[in-house]
Coordinates of C-alpha atoms in Angstrom, one line a residue:
Chain A
M1 CA -81.3 -39.7 -59.8
Q2 CA -81.8 -42.3 -62.5
A3 CA -78.3 -43.5 -63.2
S4 CA -78.3 -44.7 -66.7
P5 CA -78.2 -48.5 -66.7
P6 CA -74.7 -50.0 -67.4
A7 CA -74.0 -51.5 -70.7
G8 CA -74.3 -55.0 -69.4
T9 CA -77.9 -54.8 -68.2
G10 CA -79.2 -56.2 -71.3
V11 CA -77.3 -59.5 -71.2
C12 CA -78.6 -62.5 -69.5
F13 CA -78.0 -62.3 -65.8
S14 CA -76.6 -65.7 -65.5
A15 CA -73.9 -64.6 -67.9
A16 CA -73.1 -61.6 -65.7
R17 CA -72.7 -63.9 -62.8
R18 CA -70.3 -66.2 -64.4
W19 CA -66.7 -65.8 -63.5
R20 CA -64.7 -64.5 -66.4
M21 CA -61.1 -65.0 -67.4
A22 CA -60.4 -61.2 -67.2
E23 CA -61.4 -61.2 -63.5
T24 CA -58.9 -63.9 -62.7
V25 CA -56.3 -61.8 -64.5
F26 CA -57.3 -58.8 -62.6
W27 CA -56.9 -60.4 -59.2
L28 CA -53.8 -62.2 -60.2
A29 CA -52.3 -58.9 -61.2
A30 CA -53.4 -57.4 -57.9
A31 CA -51.7 -60.3 -56.1
A32 CA -48.6 -59.9 -58.3
T33 CA -48.2 -56.3 -57.2
F34 CA -47.6 -57.6 -53.7
F35 CA -44.5 -59.5 -54.8
G36 CA -43.6 -57.4 -57.8
L37 CA -43.7 -53.8 -56.4
P38 CA -42.3 -54.1 -52.9
G39 CA -41.3 -50.4 -52.8
Y40 CA -44.9 -49.2 -53.4
H41 CA -46.7 -51.1 -50.6
L42 CA -47.8 -48.0 -48.8
L43 CA -49.3 -46.5 -51.9
L44 CA -50.9 -49.8 -52.9
T45 CA -52.4 -50.1 -49.4
E46 CA -54.0 -46.8 -49.9
I47 CA -55.3 -47.8 -53.3
A48 CA -56.8 -51.0 -51.9
I49 CA -58.6 -49.0 -49.1
I50 CA -60.0 -46.4 -51.5
G51 CA -61.0 -49.2 -53.9
L52 CA -63.0 -50.8 -51.1
F53 CA -64.5 -47.5 -50.2
A54 CA -65.4 -46.8 -53.8
L55 CA -66.9 -50.2 -54.1
S56 CA -69.1 -49.4 -51.1
L57 CA -70.3 -46.1 -52.7
D58 CA -71.0 -47.9 -56.0
L59 CA -73.3 -50.3 -54.2
I60 CA -75.6 -47.4 -53.4
L61 CA -74.9 -45.1 -56.3
G62 CA -74.5 -47.6 -59.1
F63 CA -76.8 -50.3 -58.0
A64 CA -79.5 -48.4 -56.0
G65 CA -79.3 -45.0 -57.6
I66 CA -78.8 -43.1 -54.4
A67 CA -76.4 -40.1 -54.9
S68 CA -74.5 -39.3 -51.7
L69 CA -72.2 -36.4 -50.9
G70 CA -71.6 -37.7 -47.4
H71 CA -70.4 -41.3 -47.7
A72 CA -67.3 -40.3 -45.7
A73 CA -69.5 -40.3 -42.6
F74 CA -69.4 -44.1 -42.5
F75 CA -65.7 -44.3 -43.5
G76 CA -64.8 -41.9 -40.7
L77 CA -67.0 -43.6 -38.1
G78 CA -65.3 -46.9 -38.9
A79 CA -61.9 -45.3 -38.7
Y80 CA -62.6 -43.7 -35.4
V81 CA -64.1 -46.9 -33.9
A82 CA -61.2 -49.0 -35.0
G83 CA -58.7 -46.4 -33.9
L84 CA -60.3 -46.0 -30.5
L85 CA -60.4 -49.7 -29.9
G86 CA -56.7 -49.9 -30.8
K87 CA -55.9 -47.0 -28.5
H88 CA -57.6 -48.6 -25.5
G89 CA -56.0 -52.0 -25.7
W90 CA -58.3 -54.0 -28.0
G91 CA -55.8 -53.9 -30.8
D92 CA -56.9 -57.1 -32.6
P93 CA -57.3 -56.1 -36.3
L94 CA -60.2 -58.3 -37.1
L95 CA -62.1 -57.2 -33.9
G96 CA -61.5 -53.6 -35.1
L97 CA -62.9 -54.4 -38.5
A98 CA -66.0 -56.0 -37.1
A99 CA -66.6 -53.1 -34.7
G100 CA -66.0 -50.6 -37.5
A101 CA -68.4 -52.4 -39.8
G102 CA -71.0 -52.8 -37.0
S103 CA -71.0 -49.2 -35.9
A104 CA -71.1 -47.9 -39.5
A105 CA -73.9 -50.3 -40.4
L106 CA -75.9 -49.1 -37.4
L107 CA -75.4 -45.5 -38.4
G108 CA -76.3 -46.4 -42.0
F109 CA -79.4 -48.2 -40.9
L110 CA -80.5 -45.2 -38.8
T111 CA -79.7 -42.6 -41.5
S112 CA -81.2 -44.7 -44.3
F113 CA -84.6 -43.5 -43.3
L114 CA -83.6 -39.9 -44.0
V115 CA -82.5 -40.9 -47.4
L116 CA -85.7 -42.7 -48.4
R117 CA -87.6 -39.4 -48.5
G118 CA -87.4 -36.6 -50.9
S119 CA -85.7 -35.9 -54.2
D120 CA -82.1 -36.2 -55.3
L121 CA -81.3 -32.8 -54.0
T122 CA -82.7 -33.6 -50.6
R123 CA -80.6 -36.7 -50.5
L124 CA -77.5 -34.9 -51.4
V125 CA -78.1 -32.3 -48.7
V126 CA -79.0 -34.7 -46.0
T127 CA -76.1 -37.0 -46.7
L128 CA -73.7 -34.1 -46.7
G129 CA -75.4 -32.8 -43.5
V130 CA -74.9 -36.1 -41.7
A131 CA -71.2 -36.2 -42.7
L132 CA -70.6 -32.6 -41.5
L133 CA -72.5 -33.3 -38.3
L134 CA -70.2 -36.2 -37.5
G135 CA -67.2 -34.2 -38.5
E136 CA -68.3 -31.4 -36.1
A137 CA -68.9 -34.0 -33.4
A138 CA -65.4 -35.5 -33.8
N139 CA -64.0 -32.0 -33.7
Q140 CA -65.9 -31.1 -30.5
A141 CA -65.3 -34.3 -28.6
A142 CA -61.6 -33.7 -28.4
W143 CA -61.3 -35.7 -25.1
L144 CA -62.3 -38.8 -27.1
T145 CA -61.0 -38.2 -30.6
G146 CA -58.1 -35.9 -30.1
G147 CA -60.0 -33.2 -32.1
A148 CA -57.9 -31.4 -34.7
D149 CA -54.7 -33.0 -33.5
G150 CA -56.0 -36.4 -34.5
L151 CA -56.2 -39.7 -32.6
Q152 CA -52.7 -40.7 -31.6
G153 CA -51.3 -43.8 -29.8
V154 CA -53.3 -46.4 -31.8
E155 CA -51.6 -49.7 -31.3
I156 CA -52.6 -52.7 -33.4
A157 CA -51.8 -56.2 -32.4
P158 CA -50.3 -58.7 -34.8
L159 CA -52.7 -60.0 -37.4
L160 CA -54.1 -63.4 -36.3
G161 CA -51.6 -63.2 -33.5
R162 CA -48.8 -64.0 -35.9
F163 CA -48.1 -61.3 -38.5
E164 CA -46.7 -58.0 -37.1
F165 CA -47.5 -54.8 -38.9
D166 CA -44.1 -53.8 -40.2
L167 CA -42.7 -50.4 -41.3
F168 CA -42.7 -51.2 -45.0
G169 CA -46.4 -52.1 -45.0
R170 CA -46.0 -55.7 -46.2
T171 CA -48.4 -57.1 -43.7
A172 CA -50.7 -54.1 -44.1
Y173 CA -50.9 -54.5 -47.9
A174 CA -51.5 -58.2 -47.8
Y175 CA -54.2 -57.7 -45.1
C176 CA -56.0 -54.9 -47.1
L177 CA -55.8 -56.8 -50.3
V178 CA -57.3 -60.0 -48.8
V179 CA -60.1 -58.1 -47.0
T180 CA -60.9 -56.1 -50.2
F181 CA -60.9 -59.3 -52.2
V182 CA -63.2 -61.2 -49.8
L183 CA -65.6 -58.2 -49.5
F184 CA -65.6 -57.9 -53.3
M185 CA -66.6 -61.5 -53.7
V186 CA -69.4 -61.0 -51.2
A187 CA -70.6 -57.9 -53.0
R188 CA -70.5 -59.8 -56.3
Q189 CA -72.8 -62.4 -54.7
I190 CA -75.1 -59.7 -53.4
V191 CA -75.6 -57.7 -56.6
N192 CA -76.2 -60.9 -58.6
S193 CA -78.6 -62.4 -56.1
P194 CA -82.3 -62.0 -56.5
F195 CA -82.0 -59.3 -53.8
G196 CA -79.4 -57.4 -55.9
L197 CA -81.7 -57.7 -59.0
S198 CA -84.6 -56.2 -57.1
V199 CA -82.4 -53.3 -55.9
R200 CA -81.5 -52.6 -59.5
A201 CA -85.1 -52.7 -60.4
V202 CA -85.8 -50.1 -57.8
R203 CA -83.0 -47.9 -59.3
D204 CA -84.4 -48.2 -62.8
N205 CA -88.0 -47.5 -61.9
A206 CA -89.1 -47.4 -58.3
L207 CA -92.8 -47.1 -59.3
R208 CA -92.8 -50.2 -61.5
A209 CA -90.6 -52.1 -59.0
R210 CA -93.3 -51.5 -56.4
A211 CA -96.0 -52.6 -58.8
I212 CA -94.4 -56.0 -59.3
G213 CA -94.1 -56.5 -55.5
V214 CA -90.6 -55.3 -54.7
P215 CA -90.7 -53.7 -51.2
V216 CA -88.9 -50.6 -52.3
N217 CA -88.1 -49.0 -49.0
S218 CA -86.8 -52.0 -47.2
R219 CA -84.6 -52.9 -50.2
L220 CA -83.1 -49.4 -50.1
V221 CA -82.6 -49.5 -46.3
A222 CA -80.9 -52.9 -46.6
I223 CA -78.5 -51.9 -49.4
Y224 CA -77.7 -48.6 -47.7
T225 CA -76.8 -50.4 -44.5
V226 CA -74.6 -52.9 -46.3
A227 CA -72.8 -50.1 -48.1
A228 CA -72.3 -48.3 -44.8
A229 CA -70.8 -51.4 -43.3
Y230 CA -68.4 -51.7 -46.3
A231 CA -67.4 -48.0 -45.9
G232 CA -66.9 -48.6 -42.2
I233 CA -64.5 -51.5 -42.9
A234 CA -62.6 -49.4 -45.4
G235 CA -62.2 -46.7 -42.7
A236 CA -61.1 -49.2 -40.1
L237 CA -58.5 -50.5 -42.5
L238 CA -57.1 -47.0 -42.9
A239 CA -57.0 -46.5 -39.1
Q240 CA -55.3 -49.8 -38.5
T241 CA -52.7 -49.5 -41.3
T242 CA -51.7 -45.9 -40.6
Q243 CA -52.3 -46.2 -36.8
F244 CA -53.6 -42.7 -36.9
V245 CA -57.0 -41.1 -37.4
S246 CA -57.5 -37.4 -38.2
L247 CA -60.6 -35.3 -38.8
D248 CA -59.7 -35.6 -42.5
V249 CA -61.5 -38.9 -42.7
L250 CA -64.8 -37.1 -42.3
A251 CA -64.1 -34.2 -44.7
L252 CA -66.1 -33.3 -47.8
H253 CA -63.2 -34.0 -50.1
R254 CA -63.2 -37.7 -49.0
S255 CA -66.7 -38.0 -50.2
A256 CA -65.9 -36.1 -53.4
D257 CA -62.7 -38.2 -54.0
V258 CA -64.5 -41.4 -53.7
L259 CA -67.3 -40.2 -56.0
L260 CA -64.6 -39.3 -58.5
A261 CA -63.0 -42.8 -58.2
V262 CA -66.4 -44.5 -58.9
V263 CA -67.1 -42.2 -61.8
I264 CA -63.6 -42.6 -63.4
G265 CA -63.9 -46.4 -63.1
G266 CA -67.5 -46.6 -64.1
V267 CA -70.8 -46.5 -62.2
G268 CA -72.8 -49.7 -61.6
Y269 CA -69.9 -52.0 -62.3
L270 CA -68.1 -53.6 -59.3
Y271 CA -64.7 -53.3 -60.8
G272 CA -65.3 -49.7 -61.5
G273 CA -64.5 -48.6 -58.0
L274 CA -61.3 -50.6 -57.8
I275 CA -60.0 -49.4 -61.2
G276 CA -61.1 -45.9 -60.5
A277 CA -59.2 -46.0 -57.2
V278 CA -56.0 -47.0 -59.1
F279 CA -56.5 -44.1 -61.6
L280 CA -57.4 -41.6 -58.9
K281 CA -54.3 -42.4 -56.8
V282 CA -52.0 -42.4 -59.8
L283 CA -53.5 -39.1 -61.0
Q284 CA -53.1 -37.6 -57.5
D285 CA -49.5 -38.7 -57.4
V286 CA -48.7 -37.2 -60.9
F287 CA -50.5 -33.9 -60.2
A288 CA -49.0 -33.6 -56.7
G289 CA -45.6 -34.0 -58.4
L290 CA -46.4 -31.3 -60.9
T291 CA -47.8 -28.6 -58.6
P292 CA -47.6 -29.8 -55.0
Q293 CA -50.0 -27.4 -53.5
Y294 CA -52.6 -27.0 -56.2
W295 CA -53.3 -30.6 -57.3
T296 CA -57.0 -30.2 -56.6
F297 CA -57.1 -27.9 -59.6
W298 CA -56.2 -30.7 -61.9
I299 CA -58.6 -33.1 -60.2
G300 CA -61.3 -30.6 -60.7
L301 CA -60.3 -30.2 -64.3
V302 CA -60.5 -34.0 -64.8
L303 CA -64.0 -34.0 -63.3
V304 CA -65.2 -31.2 -65.6
V305 CA -63.7 -32.7 -68.7
L306 CA -65.0 -36.2 -67.8
V307 CA -68.5 -34.9 -67.5
L308 CA -68.3 -32.7 -70.7
V309 CA -66.9 -35.5 -72.8
G310 CA -69.5 -37.8 -71.4
R311 CA -68.9 -40.3 -68.6
E312 CA -69.9 -43.4 -70.5
R313 CA -67.7 -42.6 -73.5
A314 CA -64.7 -41.6 -71.4
V315 CA -65.0 -44.7 -69.3
A316 CA -65.5 -47.0 -72.3
G317 CA -62.4 -45.5 -74.0
A318 CA -60.3 -45.9 -70.9
R319 CA -61.5 -49.4 -70.5
D320 CA -60.5 -50.2 -74.0
V321 CA -57.0 -48.8 -73.3
V322 CA -56.7 -50.9 -70.1
R323 CA -57.9 -54.0 -72.0
R324 CA -55.3 -53.4 -74.6
V325 CA -52.5 -52.8 -72.1
V326 CA -53.5 -55.9 -70.1
G327 CA -53.6 -57.9 -73.3
I328 CA -50.1 -56.8 -74.2
R329 CA -48.9 -57.6 -70.7
R330 CA -50.4 -61.0 -70.9
R331 CA -48.8 -61.7 -74.3
T332 CA -45.3 -60.6 -73.2
S333 CA -45.3 -62.3 -69.8
Chain B
M1 CA -80.9 -10.6 -26.9
L2 CA -82.2 -8.1 -29.5
T3 CA -78.6 -7.6 -30.6
I4 CA -78.4 -11.2 -31.5
L5 CA -81.7 -11.1 -33.3
F6 CA -80.4 -8.1 -35.2
D7 CA -77.1 -9.7 -36.1
G8 CA -78.9 -12.8 -37.1
I9 CA -81.2 -10.9 -39.4
A10 CA -78.3 -9.2 -41.1
Y11 CA -76.6 -12.5 -41.5
G12 CA -79.8 -14.1 -42.9
M13 CA -80.3 -11.2 -45.4
L14 CA -76.8 -11.7 -46.5
L15 CA -77.3 -15.4 -47.0
F16 CA -80.4 -14.7 -49.0
V17 CA -78.5 -12.4 -51.4
L18 CA -75.8 -15.0 -51.7
A19 CA -78.1 -17.9 -52.3
C20 CA -81.0 -16.5 -54.2
G21 CA -79.3 -17.0 -57.5
L22 CA -78.9 -20.6 -56.6
S23 CA -82.6 -20.9 -55.6
V24 CA -83.4 -19.9 -59.2
T25 CA -80.9 -22.1 -61.0
L26 CA -81.5 -25.1 -58.7
G27 CA -85.1 -24.5 -57.8
L28 CA -86.5 -23.2 -61.0
M29 CA -84.2 -24.5 -63.7
N30 CA -83.5 -27.8 -61.8
F31 CA -79.8 -27.6 -62.2
V32 CA -77.6 -28.7 -59.2
N33 CA -75.0 -26.0 -59.3
L34 CA -72.7 -26.6 -56.3
A35 CA -70.2 -24.1 -57.8
H36 CA -72.5 -21.2 -56.9
G37 CA -70.2 -20.2 -54.0
A38 CA -67.4 -19.7 -56.5
F39 CA -69.2 -16.7 -58.0
A40 CA -69.7 -15.3 -54.6
M41 CA -66.1 -15.7 -53.9
A42 CA -65.3 -14.0 -57.2
G43 CA -67.3 -10.9 -56.2
G44 CA -65.5 -10.8 -52.8
Y45 CA -62.1 -10.9 -54.4
V46 CA -63.0 -8.2 -57.0
T47 CA -63.9 -5.9 -54.1
T48 CA -60.7 -6.7 -52.1
I49 CA -58.5 -6.3 -55.1
L50 CA -60.0 -3.0 -56.2
M51 CA -59.9 -1.6 -52.7
N52 CA -56.5 -2.9 -51.5
R53 CA -54.5 -2.6 -54.7
Y54 CA -56.1 0.4 -56.5
G55 CA -57.6 2.3 -53.6
V56 CA -61.1 2.4 -55.0
P57 CA -63.7 3.3 -52.3
F58 CA -65.8 0.5 -51.0
L59 CA -69.2 1.6 -52.4
A60 CA -67.7 2.1 -55.9
T61 CA -66.4 -1.5 -55.9
L62 CA -69.9 -3.0 -55.3
P63 CA -71.1 -2.6 -58.9
A64 CA -67.9 -4.2 -60.1
A65 CA -68.4 -7.0 -57.6
F66 CA -71.9 -7.5 -59.3
L67 CA -70.8 -7.2 -62.9
A68 CA -67.6 -9.3 -62.9
P69 CA -69.3 -12.5 -61.6
A70 CA -72.3 -11.8 -63.9
V71 CA -70.1 -11.7 -66.9
L72 CA -68.2 -14.8 -65.7
G73 CA -71.5 -16.5 -65.2
V74 CA -72.8 -15.7 -68.7
A75 CA -69.5 -16.9 -70.2
L76 CA -69.7 -20.2 -68.3
E77 CA -73.4 -20.6 -68.9
R78 CA -73.1 -20.1 -72.7
T79 CA -70.0 -22.4 -73.0
L80 CA -70.4 -25.1 -70.4
Y81 CA -73.5 -25.1 -68.2
R82 CA -76.1 -25.1 -71.0
Q83 CA -74.8 -28.4 -72.2
L84 CA -75.6 -30.0 -68.9
Y85 CA -79.2 -28.8 -68.4
S86 CA -80.6 -32.0 -69.7
R87 CA -78.1 -34.3 -68.1
S88 CA -78.5 -36.3 -64.9
H89 CA -78.1 -34.8 -61.5
L90 CA -75.0 -36.9 -60.9
D91 CA -73.3 -35.3 -63.9
Q92 CA -74.2 -31.8 -62.7
V93 CA -72.9 -32.6 -59.2
L94 CA -69.6 -33.9 -60.6
F95 CA -69.2 -31.0 -63.0
S96 CA -69.9 -28.3 -60.5
I97 CA -67.7 -29.9 -57.8
G98 CA -65.0 -30.0 -60.3
L99 CA -65.5 -26.3 -60.9
V100 CA -65.3 -25.7 -57.1
F101 CA -62.0 -27.5 -56.8
M102 CA -60.6 -25.6 -59.7
A103 CA -61.8 -22.2 -58.3
V104 CA -60.4 -23.0 -54.9
A105 CA -57.0 -24.0 -56.2
A106 CA -56.9 -21.2 -58.7
V107 CA -57.7 -18.5 -56.1
D108 CA -55.2 -20.1 -53.7
Y109 CA -52.6 -19.9 -56.4
L110 CA -53.3 -16.3 -57.5
M111 CA -54.2 -14.7 -54.2
G112 CA -52.6 -16.9 -51.5
S113 CA -54.5 -18.9 -48.9
Q114 CA -54.7 -16.2 -46.2
P115 CA -58.0 -14.6 -45.4
Q116 CA -58.5 -11.3 -47.2
L117 CA -59.2 -8.2 -45.1
I118 CA -61.0 -5.2 -46.3
V119 CA -61.4 -1.9 -44.4
I120 CA -64.9 -0.5 -44.6
P121 CA -65.3 3.3 -44.6
T122 CA -65.3 4.9 -41.2
W123 CA -68.9 6.1 -41.5
L124 CA -70.0 2.5 -41.7
Q125 CA -68.0 1.3 -38.7
G126 CA -69.1 1.2 -35.1
R127 CA -72.3 0.5 -33.3
V128 CA -75.1 2.7 -32.2
D129 CA -76.9 2.2 -28.9
V130 CA -80.6 2.2 -29.6
T131 CA -82.5 1.9 -26.3
V132 CA -83.1 -1.8 -26.5
A133 CA -80.1 -3.1 -28.5
Q134 CA -76.8 -2.3 -29.9
V135 CA -77.1 -1.8 -33.7
G136 CA -74.0 -2.2 -35.9
I137 CA -74.0 0.5 -38.6
Y138 CA -72.5 -1.8 -41.2
R139 CA -75.0 -4.5 -40.5
S140 CA -77.8 -2.0 -40.9
F141 CA -76.3 -1.0 -44.2
V142 CA -76.2 -4.6 -45.3
I143 CA -79.8 -5.1 -44.2
A144 CA -80.9 -2.0 -46.1
V145 CA -79.1 -3.0 -49.3
C146 CA -80.4 -6.6 -49.1
A147 CA -84.0 -5.5 -48.4
V148 CA -84.0 -3.3 -51.4
L149 CA -82.7 -6.2 -53.5
V150 CA -85.3 -8.5 -52.1
V151 CA -88.2 -6.2 -52.9
T152 CA -86.8 -5.5 -56.4
L153 CA -86.4 -9.1 -57.2
Q154 CA -89.8 -10.0 -56.0
L155 CA -91.3 -7.1 -58.1
V156 CA -89.3 -8.1 -61.2
L157 CA -90.4 -11.7 -60.8
T158 CA -94.1 -11.1 -60.3
R159 CA -94.8 -7.8 -62.1
T160 CA -92.6 -7.5 -65.2
R161 CA -92.7 -9.1 -68.6
F162 CA -89.3 -10.6 -68.0
G163 CA -90.6 -12.2 -64.8
S164 CA -93.5 -13.8 -66.4
Q165 CA -91.4 -15.0 -69.3
L166 CA -89.0 -16.6 -66.8
R167 CA -91.8 -18.3 -64.9
A168 CA -93.2 -19.6 -68.2
S169 CA -89.8 -20.9 -69.4
V170 CA -89.3 -22.7 -66.2
D171 CA -92.8 -24.3 -66.1
D172 CA -92.6 -25.6 -69.6
P173 CA -89.6 -24.7 -71.8
R174 CA -91.1 -26.3 -74.9
V175 CA -94.4 -24.5 -74.8
A176 CA -92.6 -21.2 -73.8
R177 CA -90.4 -21.6 -76.8
G178 CA -93.4 -22.3 -79.0
L179 CA -94.9 -19.0 -77.8
G180 CA -91.9 -17.1 -79.1
I181 CA -90.0 -16.7 -75.8
N182 CA -86.3 -16.9 -76.3
V183 CA -85.8 -19.4 -73.5
S184 CA -82.1 -19.8 -73.6
A185 CA -81.6 -16.0 -73.5
I186 CA -83.9 -15.9 -70.5
F187 CA -82.0 -18.6 -68.7
A188 CA -78.6 -17.0 -69.5
T189 CA -79.8 -13.6 -68.2
T190 CA -81.2 -15.3 -65.1
F191 CA -77.9 -17.1 -64.5
A192 CA -76.0 -13.9 -64.9
V193 CA -78.1 -12.0 -62.4
G194 CA -77.9 -14.9 -60.0
S195 CA -74.2 -15.0 -60.2
G196 CA -73.9 -11.3 -60.0
L197 CA -76.0 -11.2 -56.9
A198 CA -73.9 -13.9 -55.3
G199 CA -70.8 -11.8 -56.1
L200 CA -72.4 -8.8 -54.5
G201 CA -73.2 -10.9 -51.5
G202 CA -69.6 -12.1 -51.4
A203 CA -68.4 -8.5 -51.4
L204 CA -70.8 -7.3 -48.8
G205 CA -70.1 -10.4 -46.6
A206 CA -66.3 -10.1 -46.8
E207 CA -66.4 -8.0 -43.7
L208 CA -69.0 -10.1 -41.8
V209 CA -68.2 -13.7 -42.7
G210 CA -64.6 -13.5 -44.0
L211 CA -63.2 -14.4 -47.3
D212 CA -60.6 -17.0 -48.2
P213 CA -60.1 -19.5 -51.0
T214 CA -62.2 -22.2 -49.2
F215 CA -65.2 -19.9 -49.2
P216 CA -67.2 -21.9 -51.8
I217 CA -66.8 -25.1 -49.7
K218 CA -67.5 -23.5 -46.4
F219 CA -70.7 -22.0 -47.5
L220 CA -71.9 -24.8 -49.8
L221 CA -74.1 -26.4 -47.2
Y222 CA -75.5 -23.0 -46.1
F223 CA -76.6 -22.3 -49.7
L224 CA -78.1 -25.8 -50.1
I225 CA -79.9 -25.4 -46.8
V226 CA -81.5 -22.1 -47.9
V227 CA -82.7 -23.6 -51.1
T228 CA -83.9 -27.0 -49.9
V229 CA -85.4 -25.8 -46.6
G230 CA -86.9 -22.8 -48.3
G231 CA -88.4 -24.8 -51.1
T232 CA -88.3 -23.7 -54.6
S233 CA -91.7 -22.5 -55.5
S234 CA -91.1 -18.8 -54.9
L235 CA -88.6 -16.4 -53.5
T236 CA -90.4 -16.0 -50.2
G237 CA -89.5 -19.5 -49.0
P238 CA -85.8 -19.1 -49.4
F239 CA -86.0 -15.7 -48.0
L240 CA -87.7 -16.9 -44.8
A241 CA -85.3 -19.9 -44.6
S242 CA -82.3 -17.5 -44.9
L243 CA -83.6 -15.4 -42.0
I244 CA -84.3 -18.5 -39.8
L245 CA -80.9 -19.9 -40.7
G246 CA -79.1 -16.6 -40.0
V247 CA -80.8 -16.1 -36.6
A248 CA -80.5 -19.8 -35.6
D249 CA -76.8 -19.8 -36.5
I250 CA -75.9 -16.6 -34.6
A251 CA -78.0 -17.6 -31.6
G252 CA -76.6 -21.1 -31.6
K253 CA -73.0 -19.8 -31.7
Y254 CA -73.7 -17.3 -29.0
Y255 CA -75.7 -19.4 -26.5
V256 CA -74.3 -22.9 -27.0
P257 CA -70.8 -22.3 -28.5
A258 CA -69.8 -25.9 -27.6
A259 CA -72.5 -27.3 -29.8
G260 CA -71.1 -25.3 -32.7
A261 CA -72.7 -26.1 -36.0
F262 CA -74.9 -28.8 -34.5
V263 CA -77.8 -26.5 -34.2
I264 CA -78.3 -25.7 -37.8
Y265 CA -77.3 -29.1 -39.2
S266 CA -79.8 -30.9 -36.9
L267 CA -82.5 -28.3 -37.6
M268 CA -82.0 -28.9 -41.3
I269 CA -82.1 -32.6 -41.1
V270 CA -85.3 -32.5 -39.0
V271 CA -87.0 -30.1 -41.4
L272 CA -86.1 -32.2 -44.4
V273 CA -87.3 -35.4 -42.8
F274 CA -90.7 -34.0 -42.1
R275 CA -90.9 -31.7 -45.1
P276 CA -88.8 -33.2 -47.9
N277 CA -89.8 -30.6 -50.3
G278 CA -89.0 -27.7 -48.1
L279 CA -90.6 -25.8 -45.2
F280 CA -92.7 -23.5 -47.4
A281 CA -93.3 -25.7 -50.4
S282 CA -96.7 -25.3 -51.9
A283 CA -98.2 -28.4 -53.5
R284 CA -96.7 -28.5 -57.0

């Protein structure tokens, strides 16, 4: 799948790397939600996690052009690893994150070789197959994962030995926000590095990239592994903050939701995943309020309309609105 | 042993009828239509509604189960799908997943989330002991219907004017159009027949594989396996792939129930690793 290059591709890359004012505003706004919206910490935590997950999908979809219908495989694996560690006495949050990232990266590395071959369609089917395979494994290994009842009894130790995870999700939100921020900065470095540029070259034209000496396959393996590790961390965060893991983390709708988040926010644009996560969660909340049981209908409608209108146009329009709103907020504050 | 083989073949035949429409749109027209299962579900629900609410006999509902999704398919093709033929695969995936979500929620809203039951006529129930195996009568019926469909499809595709026009349109739409073939009408007809067949499959399969609003999601991977493993160059590939998948699935569930769906998923991944273009792909 040749994702169309984002609007910014034409500009000088050093300009793309430069830190912009709007980015500071974005992260300040994110930090402000911690103090300004204390009643919404649980929802915000979820947004931060989905944002990180979407960021990870964007690394392979937007920057490497690999379409995946099974990204939830890594998310779910990270969640189960962190959850199991917590259940069996290793409740240190950072240890859980590292283990989740490591195991997901290993799975990503192993399955990346399946993704290298074949067309878009083969990739879609293979990624979907891997996710379903893991889902089935988690379902069957009920002695380990709790099966359909979910993994219960996860206990997470205080963060850095000092901050307890409280009932209102204060610690959890701060923790998720900081982890997402740090990983975002790392991803920003990665995509703007020479390595990141060569990955984008592969996306735009694998044949020519190979001709100018880019080792196409090893680049794809590397970015796929990194994205898997990111997804694993997002999953681990979910397991630690909710202290519960269910089969739901590996389900198809996880992969579809995160795809939707990336697409709403904009493909091939690191902030796209984060913004898309905010939109997705708000949409879900609104739709669930309208028709509790049938909100997937509206999500489906959003997808269909988004594609028919044209993703680029819809996203650009939304971005304009956001920019205007942010501008107003900056002026009034 | 032979009973399992027989059940597997019946299942595989059913899968083929369900998925062959997809193998045309996806394989030949290169459109990733993940919403194919929604048409199958539509057919299944047409049959259950006609039977359970209006008391129409089972056989009489089958034409309706073909026609309703076919009309639906044409309507959607003319209005929505055709705009997406030239778009990227990602757009097509997103669009059709959106349709799946809408179909699942809509059917849930209209019909309820419980599985639908149909009562097949008594003369189709039961099993007959042939010396070597137990043969289900309904399954034999399914096999017979599907076999007729397979042969008809193959003949239409290879022997008729329509078939050669379709193949020409797929190979090179521009040249076909230049030769005076109405390509978009051909595609619309093909889409309609594919959707109709899926609906028929859904109606026939309601008894064998069940029917509830999550049908399009549950069978999504099965359809994709049939198409990708079977390759897309002819109908023979998907047909053989359906049979293998049907037999492997039934045998897997019977012999190693603990392994569940592992058997077919791993089989599929292995096949796609070694033959990325499908098991029976000819060099194209």
